[in-house]
mmCIF file of C-alpha atoms in Angstrom:
data_model
loop_
_atom_site.group_PDB
_atom_site.id
_atom_site.type_symbol
_atom_site.label_atom_id
_atom_site.label_comp_id
_atom_site.label_asym_id
_atom_site.label_seq_id
_atom_site.Cartn_x
_atom_site.Cartn_y
_atom_site.Cartn_z
ATOM 1 C CA MET M 1 0.474 -0.261 -0.074
ATOM 2 C CA THR M 2 1.067 3.047 -0.794
ATOM 3 C CA SER M 3 0.451 7.304 0.896
ATOM 4 C CA SER M 4 -2.298 8.991 -0.038
ATOM 5 C CA PRO M 5 -2.607 13.040 -1.017
ATOM 6 C CA LEU M 6 -5.645 12.599 1.488
ATOM 7 C CA ALA M 7 -3.097 12.319 4.222
ATOM 8 C CA VAL M 8 -4.566 11.875 8.167
ATOM 9 C CA GLU M 9 -2.871 14.831 9.712
ATOM 10 C CA LYS M 10 -4.733 14.705 12.960
ATOM 11 C CA ASP M 11 -4.680 11.749 14.949
ATOM 12 C CA PRO M 12 -7.520 10.069 14.463
ATOM 13 C CA ALA M 13 -8.486 8.873 18.093
ATOM 14 C CA ALA M 14 -9.055 12.734 18.639
ATOM 15 C CA LEU M 15 -11.914 12.787 16.136
ATOM 16 C CA GLY M 16 -13.149 10.013 18.121
ATOM 17 C CA PHE M 17 -11.775 6.463 15.689
ATOM 18 C CA ASP M 18 -9.685 3.948 16.755
ATOM 19 C CA PRO M 19 -6.728 3.176 14.596
ATOM 20 C CA ALA M 20 -6.050 -0.086 14.705
ATOM 21 C CA ARG M 21 -10.427 -1.067 13.916
ATOM 22 C CA LEU M 22 -9.944 1.514 11.091
ATOM 23 C CA ALA M 23 -7.150 -0.230 10.011
ATOM 24 C CA ARG M 24 -9.912 -3.329 9.372
ATOM 25 C CA ILE M 25 -10.469 -1.938 6.237
ATOM 26 C CA ASP M 26 -7.736 -1.984 4.504
ATOM 27 C CA ASP M 27 -7.042 -6.128 6.447
ATOM 28 C CA HIS M 28 -10.565 -6.563 4.357
ATOM 29 C CA PHE M 29 -10.550 -5.105 1.370
ATOM 30 C CA GLN M 30 -6.450 -6.473 1.097
ATOM 31 C CA ARG M 31 -8.509 -10.086 1.101
ATOM 32 C CA TYR M 32 -10.360 -8.861 -2.461
ATOM 33 C CA VAL M 33 -7.251 -7.985 -3.893
ATOM 34 C CA ASP M 34 -5.593 -11.182 -2.577
ATOM 35 C CA ASP M 35 -8.709 -13.636 -4.220
ATOM 36 C CA GLY M 36 -8.675 -11.883 -7.441
ATOM 37 C CA ARG M 37 -11.902 -10.639 -6.705
ATOM 38 C CA LEU M 38 -10.684 -7.025 -7.072
ATOM 39 C CA SER M 39 -7.648 -5.633 -8.960
ATOM 40 C CA GLY M 40 -7.558 -2.702 -7.014
ATOM 41 C CA TRP M 41 -9.222 -0.295 -4.616
ATOM 42 C CA GLN M 42 -8.583 3.507 -2.648
ATOM 43 C CA ALA M 43 -10.554 4.080 0.174
ATOM 44 C CA VAL M 44 -11.332 7.424 2.090
ATOM 45 C CA VAL M 45 -12.577 8.619 5.673
ATOM 46 C CA THR M 46 -13.097 11.970 7.600
ATOM 47 C CA ARG M 47 -14.417 13.246 10.131
ATOM 48 C CA ARG M 48 -15.062 17.095 11.019
ATOM 49 C CA GLY M 49 -13.265 18.101 7.737
ATOM 50 C CA GLU M 50 -10.016 15.346 9.105
ATOM 51 C CA VAL M 51 -9.376 12.955 7.099
ATOM 52 C CA VAL M 52 -8.523 9.436 9.385
ATOM 53 C CA HIS M 53 -8.299 7.208 7.401
ATOM 54 C CA ALA M 54 -6.425 6.969 3.576
ATOM 55 C CA SER M 55 -5.483 4.087 1.632
ATOM 56 C CA GLU M 56 -5.104 2.341 -1.674
ATOM 57 C CA ALA M 57 -3.727 -1.633 -1.846
ATOM 58 C CA GLY M 58 -3.404 -3.656 -5.797
ATOM 59 C CA LEU M 59 -3.052 -2.664 -9.553
ATOM 60 C CA ARG M 60 -5.708 0.085 -11.567
ATOM 61 C CA ASP M 61 -4.574 -2.601 -14.539
ATOM 62 C CA ALA M 62 -3.652 -5.565 -13.632
ATOM 63 C CA GLU M 63 -2.763 -6.656 -17.125
ATOM 64 C CA ALA M 64 -0.685 -3.673 -17.261
ATOM 65 C CA GLY M 65 0.873 -4.058 -14.265
ATOM 66 C CA LEU M 66 0.116 -0.805 -13.420
ATOM 67 C CA PRO M 67 -0.518 -0.129 -9.060
ATOM 68 C CA VAL M 68 -3.552 2.316 -7.388
ATOM 69 C CA GLU M 69 -2.005 5.430 -7.056
ATOM 70 C CA PRO M 70 -3.012 8.319 -5.002
ATOM 71 C CA ASP M 71 -3.956 10.367 -8.197
ATOM 72 C CA THR M 72 -5.586 7.413 -10.087
ATOM 73 C CA ARG M 73 -8.676 8.314 -12.224
ATOM 74 C CA TRP M 74 -11.835 5.836 -12.331
ATOM 75 C CA ARG M 75 -15.386 5.999 -13.671
ATOM 76 C CA ILE M 76 -17.462 7.264 -11.071
ATOM 77 C CA TYR M 77 -20.741 6.079 -13.277
ATOM 78 C CA SER M 78 -23.223 7.734 -10.702
ATOM 79 C CA MET M 79 -21.867 9.076 -8.850
ATOM 80 C CA THR M 80 -22.453 11.694 -10.842
ATOM 81 C CA LYS M 81 -25.918 11.968 -10.778
ATOM 82 C CA PRO M 82 -25.289 13.860 -7.364
ATOM 83 C CA ILE M 83 -23.464 16.349 -9.258
ATOM 84 C CA THR M 84 -25.967 17.367 -12.256
ATOM 85 C CA SER M 85 -28.513 17.110 -9.373
ATOM 86 C CA VAL M 86 -26.736 20.327 -7.130
ATOM 87 C CA ALA M 87 -26.291 21.715 -10.930
ATOM 88 C CA ALA M 88 -29.726 21.717 -11.355
ATOM 89 C CA LEU M 89 -30.667 23.246 -7.722
ATOM 90 C CA ILE M 90 -27.699 25.779 -8.419
ATOM 91 C CA LEU M 91 -30.454 26.800 -11.103
ATOM 92 C CA TRP M 92 -33.669 26.542 -8.667
ATOM 93 C CA GLU M 93 -31.666 28.740 -5.660
ATOM 94 C CA ARG M 94 -31.517 31.238 -8.949
ATOM 95 C CA GLY M 95 -35.461 31.491 -9.816
ATOM 96 C CA LEU M 96 -34.701 29.885 -13.336
ATOM 97 C CA LEU M 97 -37.411 27.508 -12.915
ATOM 98 C CA GLU M 98 -39.193 25.758 -10.188
ATOM 99 C CA LEU M 99 -38.812 21.585 -9.184
ATOM 100 C CA THR M 100 -42.866 22.036 -10.019
ATOM 101 C CA ASP M 101 -42.482 23.251 -13.151
ATOM 102 C CA PRO M 102 -43.215 20.841 -16.537
ATOM 103 C CA ILE M 103 -39.769 19.882 -18.136
ATOM 104 C CA SER M 104 -42.292 19.842 -21.463
ATOM 105 C CA ARG M 105 -40.860 23.929 -20.524
ATOM 106 C CA TRP M 106 -37.478 23.050 -21.931
ATOM 107 C CA LEU M 107 -38.122 19.534 -23.753
ATOM 108 C CA PRO M 108 -41.258 20.001 -26.210
ATOM 109 C CA ALA M 109 -40.811 16.691 -26.828
ATOM 110 C CA PHE M 110 -42.002 15.656 -23.193
ATOM 111 C CA ALA M 111 -45.390 17.823 -24.066
ATOM 112 C CA GLU M 112 -47.406 14.924 -24.451
ATOM 113 C CA PRO M 113 -46.170 11.654 -22.176
ATOM 114 C CA ARG M 114 -47.765 8.338 -22.818
ATOM 115 C CA VAL M 115 -47.906 5.538 -20.079
ATOM 116 C CA TYR M 116 -47.493 1.565 -20.386
ATOM 117 C CA VAL M 117 -50.686 0.016 -19.811
ATOM 118 C CA ARG M 118 -50.589 -3.627 -20.547
ATOM 119 C CA GLY M 119 -49.085 -5.356 -23.600
ATOM 120 C CA SER M 120 -45.566 -6.135 -25.297
ATOM 121 C CA ALA M 121 -42.695 -4.001 -25.961
ATOM 122 C CA VAL M 122 -43.182 -4.441 -29.961
ATOM 123 C CA ALA M 123 -47.028 -3.939 -29.184
ATOM 124 C CA PRO M 124 -47.443 -1.854 -26.099
ATOM 125 C CA LEU M 125 -50.821 -0.582 -25.092
ATOM 126 C CA THR M 126 -50.538 2.939 -23.779
ATOM 127 C CA MET M 127 -52.154 5.749 -22.237
ATOM 128 C CA PRO M 128 -51.809 9.401 -22.186
ATOM 129 C CA SER M 129 -50.076 11.122 -19.120
ATOM 130 C CA PRO M 130 -52.390 11.746 -16.370
ATOM 131 C CA GLU M 131 -49.973 14.111 -14.652
ATOM 132 C CA PRO M 132 -46.833 15.801 -16.394
ATOM 133 C CA ILE M 133 -42.922 14.972 -15.827
ATOM 134 C CA ARG M 134 -42.005 17.578 -13.413
ATOM 135 C CA VAL M 135 -38.730 18.793 -12.321
ATOM 136 C CA TRP M 136 -38.544 16.865 -8.912
ATOM 137 C CA HIS M 137 -39.503 13.905 -10.906
ATOM 138 C CA LEU M 138 -36.042 14.144 -12.499
ATOM 139 C CA LEU M 139 -34.661 15.082 -8.844
ATOM 140 C CA THR M 140 -36.335 11.733 -7.251
ATOM 141 C CA HIS M 141 -36.552 9.512 -10.250
ATOM 142 C CA THR M 142 -40.209 9.122 -10.104
ATOM 143 C CA ALA M 143 -40.501 10.303 -13.421
ATOM 144 C CA GLY M 144 -41.628 7.161 -14.745
ATOM 145 C CA LEU M 145 -38.825 6.273 -17.584
ATOM 146 C CA THR M 146 -36.457 3.567 -17.296
ATOM 147 C CA TYR M 147 -32.913 2.053 -17.726
ATOM 148 C CA GLY M 148 -32.917 -0.560 -20.314
ATOM 149 C CA PHE M 149 -30.222 -2.408 -18.363
ATOM 150 C CA HIS M 150 -32.524 -2.770 -16.284
ATOM 151 C CA HIS M 151 -34.440 -6.298 -18.378
ATOM 152 C CA ALA M 152 -37.179 -6.501 -15.810
ATOM 153 C CA HIS M 153 -40.697 -4.333 -17.590
ATOM 154 C CA PRO M 154 -41.460 -4.269 -21.540
ATOM 155 C CA VAL M 155 -40.625 -0.648 -21.199
ATOM 156 C CA ASP M 156 -36.976 -1.443 -20.689
ATOM 157 C CA GLU M 157 -36.802 -3.853 -23.943
ATOM 158 C CA MET M 158 -38.024 -1.081 -25.636
ATOM 159 C CA TYR M 159 -35.158 0.976 -24.525
ATOM 160 C CA ARG M 160 -32.520 -1.646 -25.344
ATOM 161 C CA ALA M 161 -34.604 -2.751 -29.350
ATOM 162 C CA ALA M 162 -33.177 1.595 -29.441
ATOM 163 C CA GLY M 163 -30.000 1.382 -28.633
ATOM 164 C CA PHE M 164 -29.816 1.466 -24.684
ATOM 165 C CA GLU M 165 -28.925 -0.473 -22.794
ATOM 166 C CA TRP M 166 -25.341 0.822 -21.416
ATOM 167 C CA GLY M 167 -25.248 3.284 -23.360
ATOM 168 C CA VAL M 168 -25.422 5.132 -26.709
ATOM 169 C CA SER M 169 -25.346 3.216 -29.860
ATOM 170 C CA SER M 170 -25.343 5.635 -32.760
ATOM 171 C CA ASP M 171 -23.940 9.068 -32.389
ATOM 172 C CA LEU M 172 -27.000 10.937 -31.033
ATOM 173 C CA ASP M 173 -25.618 13.546 -28.573
ATOM 174 C CA LEU M 174 -27.748 14.807 -25.296
ATOM 175 C CA ALA M 175 -30.467 16.787 -27.240
ATOM 176 C CA GLY M 176 -30.463 13.293 -29.596
ATOM 177 C CA CYS M 177 -31.072 11.021 -26.021
ATOM 178 C CA VAL M 178 -33.082 12.892 -24.926
ATOM 179 C CA ASP M 179 -35.482 13.059 -27.656
ATOM 180 C CA ALA M 180 -35.318 9.579 -28.486
ATOM 181 C CA TRP M 181 -36.616 8.756 -25.003
ATOM 182 C CA ALA M 182 -39.056 10.960 -24.974
ATOM 183 C CA LYS M 183 -40.955 8.778 -27.804
ATOM 184 C CA LEU M 184 -40.460 5.811 -25.321
ATOM 185 C CA PRO M 185 -43.386 5.066 -22.994
ATOM 186 C CA LEU M 186 -43.389 5.646 -19.343
ATOM 187 C CA VAL M 187 -42.802 3.199 -16.500
ATOM 188 C CA HIS M 188 -45.325 4.819 -14.744
ATOM 189 C CA THR M 189 -47.423 7.692 -13.779
ATOM 190 C CA PRO M 190 -45.311 10.476 -13.125
ATOM 191 C CA GLY M 191 -44.929 10.723 -8.960
ATOM 192 C CA THR M 192 -46.670 7.884 -8.143
ATOM 193 C CA GLU M 193 -43.298 5.042 -8.111
ATOM 194 C CA TRP M 194 -39.538 5.565 -8.553
ATOM 195 C CA ASN M 195 -38.037 3.463 -10.750
ATOM 196 C CA TYR M 196 -34.170 3.802 -11.348
ATOM 197 C CA SER M 197 -33.686 5.373 -14.843
ATOM 198 C CA HIS M 198 -32.546 8.148 -17.170
ATOM 199 C CA ALA M 199 -33.999 10.427 -15.473
ATOM 200 C CA THR M 200 -30.763 12.295 -14.087
ATOM 201 C CA ASP M 201 -29.559 12.165 -17.955
ATOM 202 C CA VAL M 202 -32.810 14.324 -19.040
ATOM 203 C CA LEU M 203 -31.961 16.815 -16.442
ATOM 204 C CA GLY M 204 -28.712 17.472 -17.385
ATOM 205 C CA ARG M 205 -30.174 18.235 -20.675
ATOM 206 C CA LEU M 206 -32.504 20.829 -18.960
ATOM 207 C CA VAL M 207 -29.943 21.951 -17.091
ATOM 208 C CA GLU M 208 -28.240 23.259 -21.102
ATOM 209 C CA VAL M 209 -31.313 24.479 -21.453
ATOM 210 C CA VAL M 210 -32.014 26.228 -18.717
ATOM 211 C CA SER M 211 -28.820 27.765 -18.417
ATOM 212 C CA GLY M 212 -27.232 27.888 -21.722
ATOM 213 C CA GLN M 213 -23.965 26.329 -21.083
ATOM 214 C CA SER M 214 -23.095 22.890 -22.289
ATOM 215 C CA LEU M 215 -23.207 20.200 -18.940
ATOM 216 C CA ASP M 216 -19.283 20.202 -19.255
ATOM 217 C CA ALA M 217 -19.261 23.629 -18.974
ATOM 218 C CA PHE M 218 -21.241 25.135 -16.698
ATOM 219 C CA PHE M 219 -20.110 21.762 -14.316
ATOM 220 C CA ASP M 220 -17.010 23.200 -14.860
ATOM 221 C CA GLU M 221 -17.907 27.188 -14.322
ATOM 222 C CA GLU M 222 -20.530 26.128 -11.199
ATOM 223 C CA ILE M 223 -18.997 23.261 -9.412
ATOM 224 C CA LEU M 224 -15.695 21.448 -11.128
ATOM 225 C CA GLY M 225 -13.577 24.675 -10.402
ATOM 226 C CA PRO M 226 -14.633 26.519 -7.398
ATOM 227 C CA LEU M 227 -14.135 23.580 -5.913
ATOM 228 C CA GLY M 228 -10.764 22.612 -6.521
ATOM 229 C CA MET M 229 -11.948 19.537 -8.752
ATOM 230 C CA THR M 230 -9.627 19.688 -11.901
ATOM 231 C CA ALA M 231 -9.200 15.757 -12.236
ATOM 232 C CA THR M 232 -12.399 15.057 -12.584
ATOM 233 C CA ALA M 233 -14.363 15.236 -16.438
ATOM 234 C CA PHE M 234 -15.944 13.622 -18.602
ATOM 235 C CA ALA M 235 -13.329 12.142 -19.650
ATOM 236 C CA ALA M 236 -10.107 10.901 -18.614
ATOM 237 C CA ASP M 237 -7.782 13.770 -19.029
ATOM 238 C CA ASP M 238 -5.010 11.601 -18.173
ATOM 239 C CA PRO M 239 -5.941 7.636 -19.674
ATOM 240 C CA SER M 240 -2.702 6.587 -18.647
ATOM 241 C CA ARG M 241 -3.610 7.035 -15.047
ATOM 242 C CA THR M 242 -7.118 5.601 -15.162
ATOM 243 C CA ALA M 243 -7.650 2.643 -14.346
ATOM 244 C CA ALA M 244 -8.604 -0.415 -15.878
ATOM 245 C CA LEU M 245 -12.282 -1.931 -16.152
ATOM 246 C CA TYR M 246 -13.110 -5.021 -15.387
ATOM 247 C CA ALA M 247 -16.735 -7.177 -13.923
ATOM 248 C CA ARG M 248 -17.407 -10.613 -12.699
ATOM 249 C CA ALA M 249 -18.319 -13.849 -15.371
ATOM 250 C CA ALA M 250 -20.809 -15.565 -14.376
ATOM 251 C CA ASP M 251 -18.806 -18.302 -13.008
ATOM 252 C CA GLY M 252 -17.377 -15.618 -10.407
ATOM 253 C CA SER M 253 -14.110 -14.910 -12.075
ATOM 254 C CA ARG M 254 -12.876 -11.207 -12.986
ATOM 255 C CA VAL M 255 -12.513 -10.328 -16.263
ATOM 256 C CA ARG M 256 -11.561 -7.307 -18.555
ATOM 257 C CA ALA M 257 -13.913 -4.992 -19.714
ATOM 258 C CA ASP M 258 -12.724 -2.728 -21.855
ATOM 259 C CA ALA M 259 -15.406 -2.382 -24.315
ATOM 260 C CA PHE M 260 -17.142 -0.684 -21.500
ATOM 261 C CA GLY M 261 -14.661 1.188 -20.323
ATOM 262 C CA ALA M 262 -13.444 2.892 -23.768
ATOM 263 C CA SER M 263 -15.922 5.648 -24.188
ATOM 264 C CA PHE M 264 -14.506 7.603 -20.821
ATOM 265 C CA LEU M 265 -10.879 7.633 -22.245
ATOM 266 C CA ALA M 266 -12.062 10.361 -25.182
ATOM 267 C CA PRO M 267 -14.561 13.144 -25.055
ATOM 268 C CA PRO M 268 -17.962 11.314 -25.451
ATOM 269 C CA THR M 269 -20.397 11.631 -27.981
ATOM 270 C CA TRP M 270 -23.063 12.392 -25.552
ATOM 271 C CA LEU M 271 -22.983 14.039 -21.877
ATOM 272 C CA SER M 272 -24.080 11.831 -19.629
ATOM 273 C CA GLY M 273 -25.622 13.538 -16.201
ATOM 274 C CA GLY M 274 -26.319 10.250 -15.064
ATOM 275 C CA GLY M 275 -22.709 8.471 -15.453
ATOM 276 C CA GLY M 276 -20.245 9.556 -17.768
ATOM 277 C CA LEU M 277 -17.909 11.757 -14.886
ATOM 278 C CA VAL M 278 -14.193 10.225 -14.152
ATOM 279 C CA SER M 279 -13.105 11.341 -10.906
ATOM 280 C CA THR M 280 -10.560 10.877 -8.189
ATOM 281 C CA ALA M 281 -10.556 9.872 -4.602
ATOM 282 C CA ALA M 282 -9.233 13.822 -3.867
ATOM 283 C CA ASP M 283 -11.247 15.693 -6.188
ATOM 284 C CA TYR M 284 -14.849 13.190 -5.203
ATOM 285 C CA HIS M 285 -13.779 14.129 -1.117
ATOM 286 C CA ARG M 286 -14.058 18.458 -1.927
ATOM 287 C CA PHE M 287 -17.027 16.890 -3.553
ATOM 288 C CA THR M 288 -18.484 15.059 -0.206
ATOM 289 C CA GLN M 289 -16.792 17.837 1.981
ATOM 290 C CA MET M 290 -18.961 20.872 -0.104
ATOM 291 C CA LEU M 291 -22.636 19.127 1.002
ATOM 292 C CA LEU M 292 -21.122 17.984 4.114
ATOM 293 C CA ARG M 293 -20.461 21.610 5.292
ATOM 294 C CA GLY M 294 -23.933 23.003 4.405
ATOM 295 C CA GLY M 295 -23.119 23.692 0.275
ATOM 296 C CA GLU M 296 -19.535 25.594 1.425
ATOM 297 C CA LEU M 297 -15.800 24.363 1.486
ATOM 298 C CA ASP M 298 -12.667 26.805 1.822
ATOM 299 C CA GLY M 299 -14.665 30.070 1.728
ATOM 300 C CA VAL M 300 -16.615 28.900 -1.942
ATOM 301 C CA ARG M 301 -20.454 28.410 -1.810
ATOM 302 C CA ILE M 302 -21.964 26.358 -4.268
ATOM 303 C CA LEU M 303 -25.101 25.983 -2.485
ATOM 304 C CA GLY M 304 -27.816 27.625 0.488
ATOM 305 C CA SER M 305 -27.357 25.043 3.836
ATOM 306 C CA ARG M 306 -30.821 25.613 3.788
ATOM 307 C CA THR M 307 -30.958 23.680 -0.257
ATOM 308 C CA VAL M 308 -28.625 20.757 0.769
ATOM 309 C CA ALA M 309 -31.187 20.157 4.027
ATOM 310 C CA TYR M 310 -33.677 19.960 1.809
ATOM 311 C CA MET M 311 -31.891 17.441 -1.242
ATOM 312 C CA GLY M 312 -31.377 15.552 2.399
ATOM 313 C CA ARG M 313 -35.374 14.989 2.863
ATOM 314 C CA ASN M 314 -36.526 11.953 1.547
ATOM 315 C CA HIS M 315 -39.540 13.462 -0.967
ATOM 316 C CA LEU M 316 -40.496 10.209 -2.596
ATOM 317 C CA PRO M 317 -44.341 9.406 -3.128
ATOM 318 C CA GLY M 318 -46.662 9.760 0.590
ATOM 319 C CA GLY M 319 -42.884 9.729 2.407
ATOM 320 C CA GLY M 320 -42.876 5.774 2.418
ATOM 321 C CA ASP M 321 -38.969 3.946 1.261
ATOM 322 C CA LEU M 322 -37.947 2.894 -1.803
ATOM 323 C CA THR M 323 -39.407 -0.663 -1.167
ATOM 324 C CA GLU M 324 -42.596 0.817 -0.682
ATOM 325 C CA VAL M 325 -42.577 3.186 -3.572
ATOM 326 C CA GLY M 326 -39.510 1.595 -6.020
ATOM 327 C CA ARG M 327 -39.785 -1.103 -8.430
ATOM 328 C CA PRO M 328 -37.913 -4.196 -7.599
ATOM 329 C CA LEU M 329 -34.155 -4.096 -9.504
ATOM 330 C CA PHE M 330 -30.859 -5.195 -8.268
ATOM 331 C CA ALA M 331 -29.524 -3.490 -5.466
ATOM 332 C CA GLU M 332 -25.949 -4.416 -3.464
ATOM 333 C CA MET M 333 -28.302 -3.161 -0.711
ATOM 334 C CA PRO M 334 -31.432 -4.026 0.140
ATOM 335 C CA PHE M 335 -33.760 -0.168 -0.128
ATOM 336 C CA ASP M 336 -35.977 -1.410 3.416
ATOM 337 C CA GLY M 337 -35.804 2.048 5.377
ATOM 338 C CA VAL M 338 -34.315 3.892 2.768
ATOM 339 C CA GLY M 339 -36.003 7.215 0.478
ATOM 340 C CA PHE M 340 -34.644 9.127 -1.816
ATOM 341 C CA GLY M 341 -33.649 13.263 -1.754
ATOM 342 C CA LEU M 342 -32.733 15.286 -4.780
ATOM 343 C CA GLY M 343 -30.545 13.187 -6.631
ATOM 344 C CA LEU M 344 -29.173 11.142 -3.171
ATOM 345 C CA SER M 345 -30.640 7.996 -0.807
ATOM 346 C CA VAL M 346 -32.095 9.239 2.336
ATOM 347 C CA VAL M 347 -31.898 6.531 5.449
ATOM 348 C CA LEU M 348 -34.810 6.537 7.294
ATOM 349 C CA ASP M 349 -34.197 3.791 9.688
ATOM 350 C CA PRO M 350 -30.632 2.276 10.080
ATOM 351 C CA THR M 351 -32.771 -1.167 11.847
ATOM 352 C CA ARG M 352 -34.811 -1.516 8.692
ATOM 353 C CA TYR M 353 -31.868 -0.633 6.655
ATOM 354 C CA ARG M 354 -30.104 -3.496 8.678
ATOM 355 C CA THR M 355 -26.848 -1.543 7.945
ATOM 356 C CA LEU M 356 -24.889 0.206 11.150
ATOM 357 C CA CYS M 357 -25.444 4.119 10.014
ATOM 358 C CA SER M 358 -27.060 6.295 11.109
ATOM 359 C CA ALA M 359 -30.198 8.687 10.331
ATOM 360 C CA GLY M 360 -29.721 11.208 7.522
ATOM 361 C CA GLU M 361 -27.416 9.456 6.008
ATOM 362 C CA LEU M 362 -27.062 10.303 2.137
ATOM 363 C CA ALA M 363 -25.582 8.236 -0.069
ATOM 364 C CA TRP M 364 -24.808 7.010 -3.958
ATOM 365 C CA GLY M 365 -22.970 5.041 -5.799
ATOM 366 C CA GLY M 366 -21.507 3.290 -8.917
ATOM 367 C CA ALA M 367 -21.832 0.652 -11.788
ATOM 368 C CA ALA M 368 -18.313 -0.222 -11.384
ATOM 369 C CA SER M 369 -18.670 -0.849 -7.581
ATOM 370 C CA THR M 370 -17.522 3.569 -6.359
ATOM 371 C CA ALA M 371 -19.687 4.148 -3.458
ATOM 372 C CA PHE M 372 -19.301 7.140 -1.404
ATOM 373 C CA TRP M 373 -21.401 8.521 1.882
ATOM 374 C CA ILE M 374 -22.202 11.665 3.738
ATOM 375 C CA ASP M 375 -23.158 11.026 7.460
ATOM 376 C CA PRO M 376 -24.318 14.673 8.997
ATOM 377 C CA SER M 377 -24.719 13.046 12.496
ATOM 378 C CA GLU M 378 -21.073 11.997 13.019
ATOM 379 C CA GLU M 379 -19.566 14.720 10.589
ATOM 380 C CA VAL M 380 -18.414 11.570 8.418
ATOM 381 C CA THR M 381 -17.615 10.917 4.962
ATOM 382 C CA ALA M 382 -16.595 7.465 3.491
ATOM 383 C CA LEU M 383 -15.521 6.771 -0.332
ATOM 384 C CA PHE M 384 -14.292 3.858 -1.877
ATOM 385 C CA PHE M 385 -13.289 3.604 -5.858
ATOM 386 C CA THR M 386 -12.524 0.607 -7.412
ATOM 387 C CA GLN M 387 -13.884 -0.693 -11.401
ATOM 388 C CA LEU M 388 -15.739 -3.495 -10.920
ATOM 389 C CA MET M 389 -19.436 -3.857 -12.688
ATOM 390 C CA PRO M 390 -22.127 -4.791 -11.592
ATOM 391 C CA SER M 391 -21.922 -2.941 -8.327
ATOM 392 C CA SER M 392 -23.462 -5.943 -6.588
ATOM 393 C CA ALA M 393 -21.292 -8.415 -7.165
ATOM 394 C CA TYR M 394 -20.170 -7.737 -3.747
ATOM 395 C CA PRO M 395 -21.153 -6.801 -0.287
ATOM 396 C CA ILE M 396 -18.811 -3.820 -0.411
ATOM 397 C CA ARG M 397 -20.665 -0.718 0.483
ATOM 398 C CA SER M 398 -22.455 -2.549 3.919
ATOM 399 C CA SER M 399 -19.144 -4.393 4.700
ATOM 400 C CA LEU M 400 -17.597 -0.762 4.304
ATOM 401 C CA ARG M 401 -19.740 0.821 6.624
ATOM 402 C CA ARG M 402 -19.584 -2.102 9.594
ATOM 403 C CA LEU M 403 -15.998 -1.352 9.138
ATOM 404 C CA VAL M 404 -16.028 2.483 9.788
ATOM 405 C CA TYR M 405 -18.099 2.739 12.189
ATOM 406 C CA GLN M 406 -16.698 -0.428 14.668
ATOM 407 C CA ALA M 407 -13.988 1.849 14.328
ATOM 408 C CA LEU M 408 -15.685 5.248 15.235
ATOM 409 C CA VAL M 409 -15.398 4.111 19.242
ATOM 410 C CA ASP M 410 -16.093 7.596 20.933
ATOM 411 C CA GLU M 411 -19.327 8.952 22.534
ATOM 412 C CA PRO M 412 -22.198 8.815 19.874
ATOM 413 C CA PRO M 413 -24.670 12.243 19.047
ATOM 414 C CA ARG M 414 -27.824 12.098 21.165
ATOM 415 C CA ALA M 415 -30.698 12.033 18.890
ATOM 416 C CA SER M 416 -32.215 14.722 18.093
#
């Protein structure tokens, strides 16, 4: 293992952590490298803005023998979504849109959405949607859109037939993708259910139209630049330092997945606000610290503190959790006791979640097994980076939570 630029500069014990117990993080995930489940990984844990643990192990490219290093670039896939959500909320704070606005105000292709009723993917029966898709539906994945890779609904099959599964099979730009999705039926009436989807990609296009800037330019000017996230972009700034992408095969072996990963090494044809960014541990650490600090970091304010608090409330229909209002999809962890805010999951009940964590925890992860969480009550953040698809291959996220919290040994905060 090598040292990290996110170096531990303060005794973890002074921040309530037992250093020997924190070392269990490395011991546990080193076994993943030793037995071949992962090629390499990087982990960062902070409390009260101080790094208490930072480490990396293994190889960023096993075939080339290149080690994971502190500045390794990672495809963060859906960890792009919170950044796009923050972009939309910046526009909301400026009064340029309302959460209740129909998105057809800016994206006219969605003026008359239709909802799937029954039938096959080749002969579906649909009806006019009784409710327009609104901005908050995109932020909460309640718009009725879907992903082709779900393989759970006839509309998913329609997305695949149109060339949308793990990418775009044509040279469409983001505007073209949005127009294509608008022609497909919705899985459900907007605002009635949660279905993980291209909603955040549509939100990214909304940001473009409302701001008058391309999504990458808006990110750079309003979020990445101000926060000093200089290595985060829609294409790796240094492909030689970017980790190789792997997948878990049906027999449990790890295989290289260059075809999936290549699109992140050159400027893309479309800017995916739902999963297109490459980043580093140091960069994404700054993003999580900004949210933990209520929208501000190092004197730079991205969002107001009340906006961040509102972002972290449960916005699901009827106040339900993902199990109650979500469609059953693959997941690394169960959805019991977990709600969804504006671009992030939010823990409602750790007991129902069956995971050691805190109520109010904000989190999300990416398809290649990257993950982060922010715990406002404990003032803890954690980041984990690797490059293995799917994210449900191993219980990385639940294990990391347990390993972090078992090392936290000071008096827990009192429930409010």
